[in-house]
Amino acid sequence: MTATPVAPPPAPAAGGGARPRRRRRTRLQLLTTTDRVVLAVMVAVPALIVLCIVWLPTLGTVLLSFTGWNGIGGLDRVNFVGTDNYEAITTSYPPFWTAIRNNVLWLAVFFLVATPLGMFLAVLLDRDLKGSWFYRSSIYLPVVLSLALAGFIWQLIYSRDQGLLNVVLGLEGSDRVDWYGDPSVNIWAVLVAASWRHVGYIMLLYLAGLKSVDLALKEAAAMDGASETRTFFSVVFPTLAPINVVVLVITVIESLRAFDLVWVVNKGRNGLELLSALVTANIVGEASLVGFGSAIATILFAIAMVFVVPYLGSILREERR
Amino acid sequence: MSTSTSAARTAPGEQDGPRRVPPAARRRPVTPGRVLLYAVLTLVSLAWLFPVVWAVYNSFRDYAFTAVNGYVSFGGFTLDNYARAWEQGDFGRHFLNTLVIVVPSVLVTLFLASMVAFVLARFSWGLNVAMLVFFTAANLLPQQALLIPLFRFFLRVGLYDSYWALIIVHVAFQMGFCTFVLSNYMKTLPKELTEAAFVDGAGVLRQYVQIILPLCRPPLAALATLQVTWVYNDFFWAVAFLSTGDKFPVTSALANLQGQFFIDYNLLSAGSVIVAVPTLVVFFALQRHFVSGLTLGANKG
């Protein structure tokens, strides 16, 4: 799980406006040579690590996706095959379309069910309630568990023979459903477990956002006779814009990164195909189709970038102001 | 927690009592809407807790008993599952592995991120924004986008199947988030603090170590808490870069318990609880840090 930063707020002004401070960073020219060298090292070492471990491999993935390399032999054995991998993936690799469908489904459920539910719970909890600590903690609890662990815990509910769900539904004998195993239902079962975690995360982010909403705004709306629902949608919601952006990015990224849960259930096969699982299966599994796996990874990367780039653009604009 | 539960259960009639009632609530009488609010929240909370409670409940029960009476039954309590899970899952070793991975990963990440944040937040050199994006964006990529070349690279240099591979990748991947949060925080520290030191002839290294770092304790504590849970919970990188079962950290090692001839769900429950305990301890002991860490990057203030 990864939290996602939002564009920084204007720094709380110690006196005067917020903006001048940003201009008052020390200019490098004022420093001695030693200081400049120290600063350079302080940035260069971490930058080199990120460059070598994150950015160059990402570039490598894109390049490898145009090759037919199977990982055997040195890089001199790499042969460029153009877009062959992409053609093969889209035309003769059925799991790909299942994975796309499942990824879209994942995104849709997170967007249409889990995120609104998290937001709704945050709105309910944003009042003065007795025992709100208990409500908050229990809804938030799954977030500290790993997604893999969530997979194991829900197994006790989904198991065909010993799971709780079949007993509660009164399913006996051959009517029993193998919730994790049956490819026609397991994606939904997994989505329930994944949403269980996601709702708490979203709730927490909105709770933080709601706390920063100016109370005077709400009171003014109440004075004008606006209903609570009306106040929320017309007054509160618009002020949550930065949080909405974060939640949007987190939801997309978490959906694309979803991996642990399907991998512990059945290694992302038989109904639980996801792009992330396909990439992994093609590389750590028995078949080592480097070029082919890279093409799937590149598709995954490209989809993520569609959302990440505009988001980074907004950070950039905020910073430059 | 149990007191809160009972408070919540009996709440609808008495939550507007005279004690500890904020002004906003006092104005409100017990309305059907208010009762519904408590009912909904109690229901949702219990539903959310349920899977964990169910796992804990069954982890204390005998396999033979549940096999005969079914899992939806009462009785057959034992501590045996924990002993067996600990032994069969070899949790002693795997917790040690986790420790070997988590401690250096978190320390190095925070150390490097605080240096970058210091330079980006306190000095102006034209590339500040570009560098911030360079670090932050690295944290937003799907892990699989860099998996294949990294896998080949580690294989090549002999780091595959070693803790170093995991530590390096955790550091590189998590640095973006920490840099972002820390640089935002450092920007809010008054300029005068370092200016005075600067005039007195303190070099940048001293400004960083003696002035800025000590002031950054709150975000560092929050980030440390968060990073410990994230690295602890990691499943993917361990699966990708380790092949020897003995080297797996606890989260990924749990899968071993699953690979039995038949699946003993009581055993699996006990294993899940053992793996969950450290994060739950962190959650309850450091909740404030944990929550503020998560929202530091996403919240104004």
XYZ file of C-alpha atoms in Angstrom, chain B residues 48-259:
212
model
C -15.666 -4.546 9.435
C -14.240 -6.108 12.571
C -15.884 -9.420 11.934
C -13.379 -11.126 9.585
C -10.545 -10.411 12.021
C -12.565 -11.521 15.026
C -13.594 -14.666 13.173
C -9.964 -15.491 12.421
C -8.969 -14.927 16.037
C -11.895 -17.029 17.293
C -11.066 -19.978 15.075
C -7.362 -19.757 15.764
C -8.143 -20.849 19.329
C -10.122 -23.903 18.312
C -9.221 -27.507 17.809
C -9.197 -28.846 14.253
C -10.785 -32.155 15.239
C -13.592 -30.337 17.017
C -14.384 -28.031 14.118
C -14.137 -30.916 11.674
C -16.948 -32.685 13.510
C -19.070 -29.748 14.626
C -18.378 -27.386 11.776
C -16.781 -23.993 12.065
C -20.007 -22.341 13.067
C -20.089 -23.849 16.516
C -18.846 -23.171 20.006
C -16.196 -25.042 21.931
C -13.000 -26.978 21.365
C -10.784 -24.207 22.605
C -7.056 -24.762 22.567
C -3.778 -22.890 22.274
C -2.295 -25.722 20.316
C -2.704 -24.052 16.915
C -0.344 -21.285 17.878
C 2.375 -23.677 18.969
C 1.949 -25.732 15.808
C 1.723 -22.741 13.503
C 4.821 -21.218 15.053
C 6.725 -24.434 14.566
C 5.422 -25.455 11.145
C 5.559 -21.938 9.788
C 9.046 -21.523 11.274
C 7.995 -18.064 12.397
C 11.063 -17.508 14.579
C 13.296 -17.534 11.543
C 10.916 -15.536 9.381
C 10.458 -12.801 11.964
C 14.236 -12.521 12.074
C 14.289 -12.235 8.279
C 11.684 -9.493 8.451
C 13.760 -7.646 11.040
C 16.850 -7.887 8.846
C 14.890 -6.374 5.950
C 12.728 -3.793 7.719
C 15.255 -2.054 9.994
C 17.873 -1.084 7.400
C 15.227 -0.329 4.760
C 13.380 2.139 6.951
C 16.487 3.777 8.430
C 18.231 4.236 5.088
C 15.047 5.468 3.400
C 14.469 8.115 6.058
C 18.118 9.128 6.108
C 18.402 9.591 2.335
C 14.954 11.163 1.994
C 15.688 13.697 4.730
C 18.880 14.764 2.936
C 17.123 15.239 -0.379
C 14.203 17.015 1.289
C 16.616 19.328 3.093
C 18.286 20.399 -0.127
C 15.031 20.703 -2.085
C 13.208 22.619 0.620
C 15.917 24.949 1.882
C 18.012 25.772 -1.169
C 17.044 27.189 -4.514
C 18.929 25.897 -7.493
C 16.535 25.889 -10.413
C 15.905 22.157 -10.540
C 13.978 21.879 -7.271
C 10.602 21.129 -8.805
C 11.990 18.762 -11.412
C 13.846 16.802 -8.752
C 10.780 16.637 -6.531
C 8.820 15.127 -9.404
C 11.709 12.776 -10.179
C 11.536 11.358 -6.642
C 7.774 11.509 -6.081
C 6.796 9.937 -9.382
C 9.077 6.964 -8.685
C 6.767 6.083 -5.816
C 3.666 6.145 -8.009
C 4.688 3.556 -10.585
C 3.182 0.087 -10.534
C 5.923 -2.200 -9.183
C 5.634 -4.525 -12.155
C 6.724 -1.738 -14.494
C 10.289 -2.095 -13.235
C 10.223 -5.741 -12.269
C 11.731 -7.448 -15.293
C 14.946 -5.453 -15.868
C 15.498 -5.276 -12.118
C 15.044 -9.021 -11.845
C 17.625 -9.590 -14.591
C 19.948 -7.020 -13.055
C 19.881 -8.606 -9.593
C 20.379 -12.014 -11.154
C 23.378 -10.702 -13.044
C 25.146 -9.025 -10.135
C 24.374 -11.844 -7.724
C 21.934 -9.954 -5.548
C 18.980 -12.112 -6.515
C 17.786 -14.174 -3.542
C 19.570 -11.921 -1.058
C 18.196 -9.446 1.481
C 20.175 -6.708 -0.229
C 17.923 -6.846 -3.253
C 14.872 -6.268 -1.064
C 16.480 -3.527 1.009
C 17.685 -1.652 -2.075
C 14.345 -1.837 -3.823
C 12.412 -0.774 -0.710
C 14.729 2.200 -0.228
C 14.498 3.309 -3.847
C 10.753 2.860 -4.011
C 9.744 4.424 -0.706
C 12.126 7.357 -0.865
C 9.760 9.360 -3.062
C 6.940 9.479 -0.554
C 9.238 10.310 2.370
C 11.032 13.011 0.397
C 7.754 14.621 -0.524
C 6.380 14.648 3.012
C 9.649 15.804 4.595
C 10.300 18.568 2.084
C 6.782 19.934 2.631
C 7.423 19.930 6.332
C 10.844 21.547 6.072
C 9.428 24.358 3.949
C 7.258 25.375 6.883
C 10.233 25.744 9.233
C 11.214 29.411 9.626
C 14.023 30.533 7.383
C 15.596 32.522 10.220
C 16.648 29.323 11.991
C 19.246 28.399 9.426
C 19.990 31.960 8.365
C 21.324 32.776 11.811
C 23.501 29.687 11.789
C 24.623 30.529 8.275
C 25.722 34.004 9.322
C 27.617 32.456 12.227
C 29.523 30.366 9.730
C 27.810 27.021 10.143
C 28.138 24.883 7.029
C 25.129 23.229 5.380
C 25.972 19.917 6.995
C 25.732 21.446 10.461
C 22.495 23.220 9.573
C 21.082 19.899 8.479
C 22.282 17.773 11.392
C 21.952 20.230 14.261
C 19.031 22.440 13.300
C 16.701 20.894 10.746
C 16.840 17.197 11.617
C 15.990 17.648 15.310
C 12.985 19.764 14.321
C 11.764 17.059 11.973
C 11.111 14.538 14.697
C 7.311 14.547 14.304
C 7.199 13.752 10.571
C 10.111 11.339 10.941
C 8.259 9.436 13.662
C 5.098 9.331 11.566
C 6.973 8.191 8.467
C 8.942 5.586 10.410
C 5.719 4.070 11.745
C 4.186 4.020 8.312
C 7.267 2.634 6.601
C 7.670 -0.137 9.155
C 4.144 -1.381 8.429
C 4.532 -1.040 4.682
C 7.853 -2.821 4.446
C 6.647 -5.410 6.945
C 3.525 -6.007 4.878
C 5.386 -6.256 1.593
C 4.590 -9.407 -0.263
C 5.385 -8.650 -3.858
C 9.087 -7.812 -3.760
C 9.821 -10.798 -1.547
C 8.011 -13.120 -3.954
C 9.832 -11.553 -6.887
C 13.392 -11.402 -5.560
C 13.703 -14.305 -3.139
C 13.611 -17.952 -4.100
C 14.862 -19.703 -0.962
C 11.901 -20.368 1.333
C 14.055 -19.916 4.445
C 14.799 -16.325 3.498
C 11.210 -15.159 3.193
C 9.908 -12.472 5.538
C 6.850 -13.410 7.638
C 4.165 -11.982 5.385
C 5.208 -14.080 2.421
C 6.153 -17.081 4.565
C 2.550 -17.486 5.647
C 1.869 -19.062 2.275
C 3.904 -22.067 3.444
C 1.239 -22.930 5.986
C -1.217 -23.119 3.138
C 0.755 -25.741 1.310
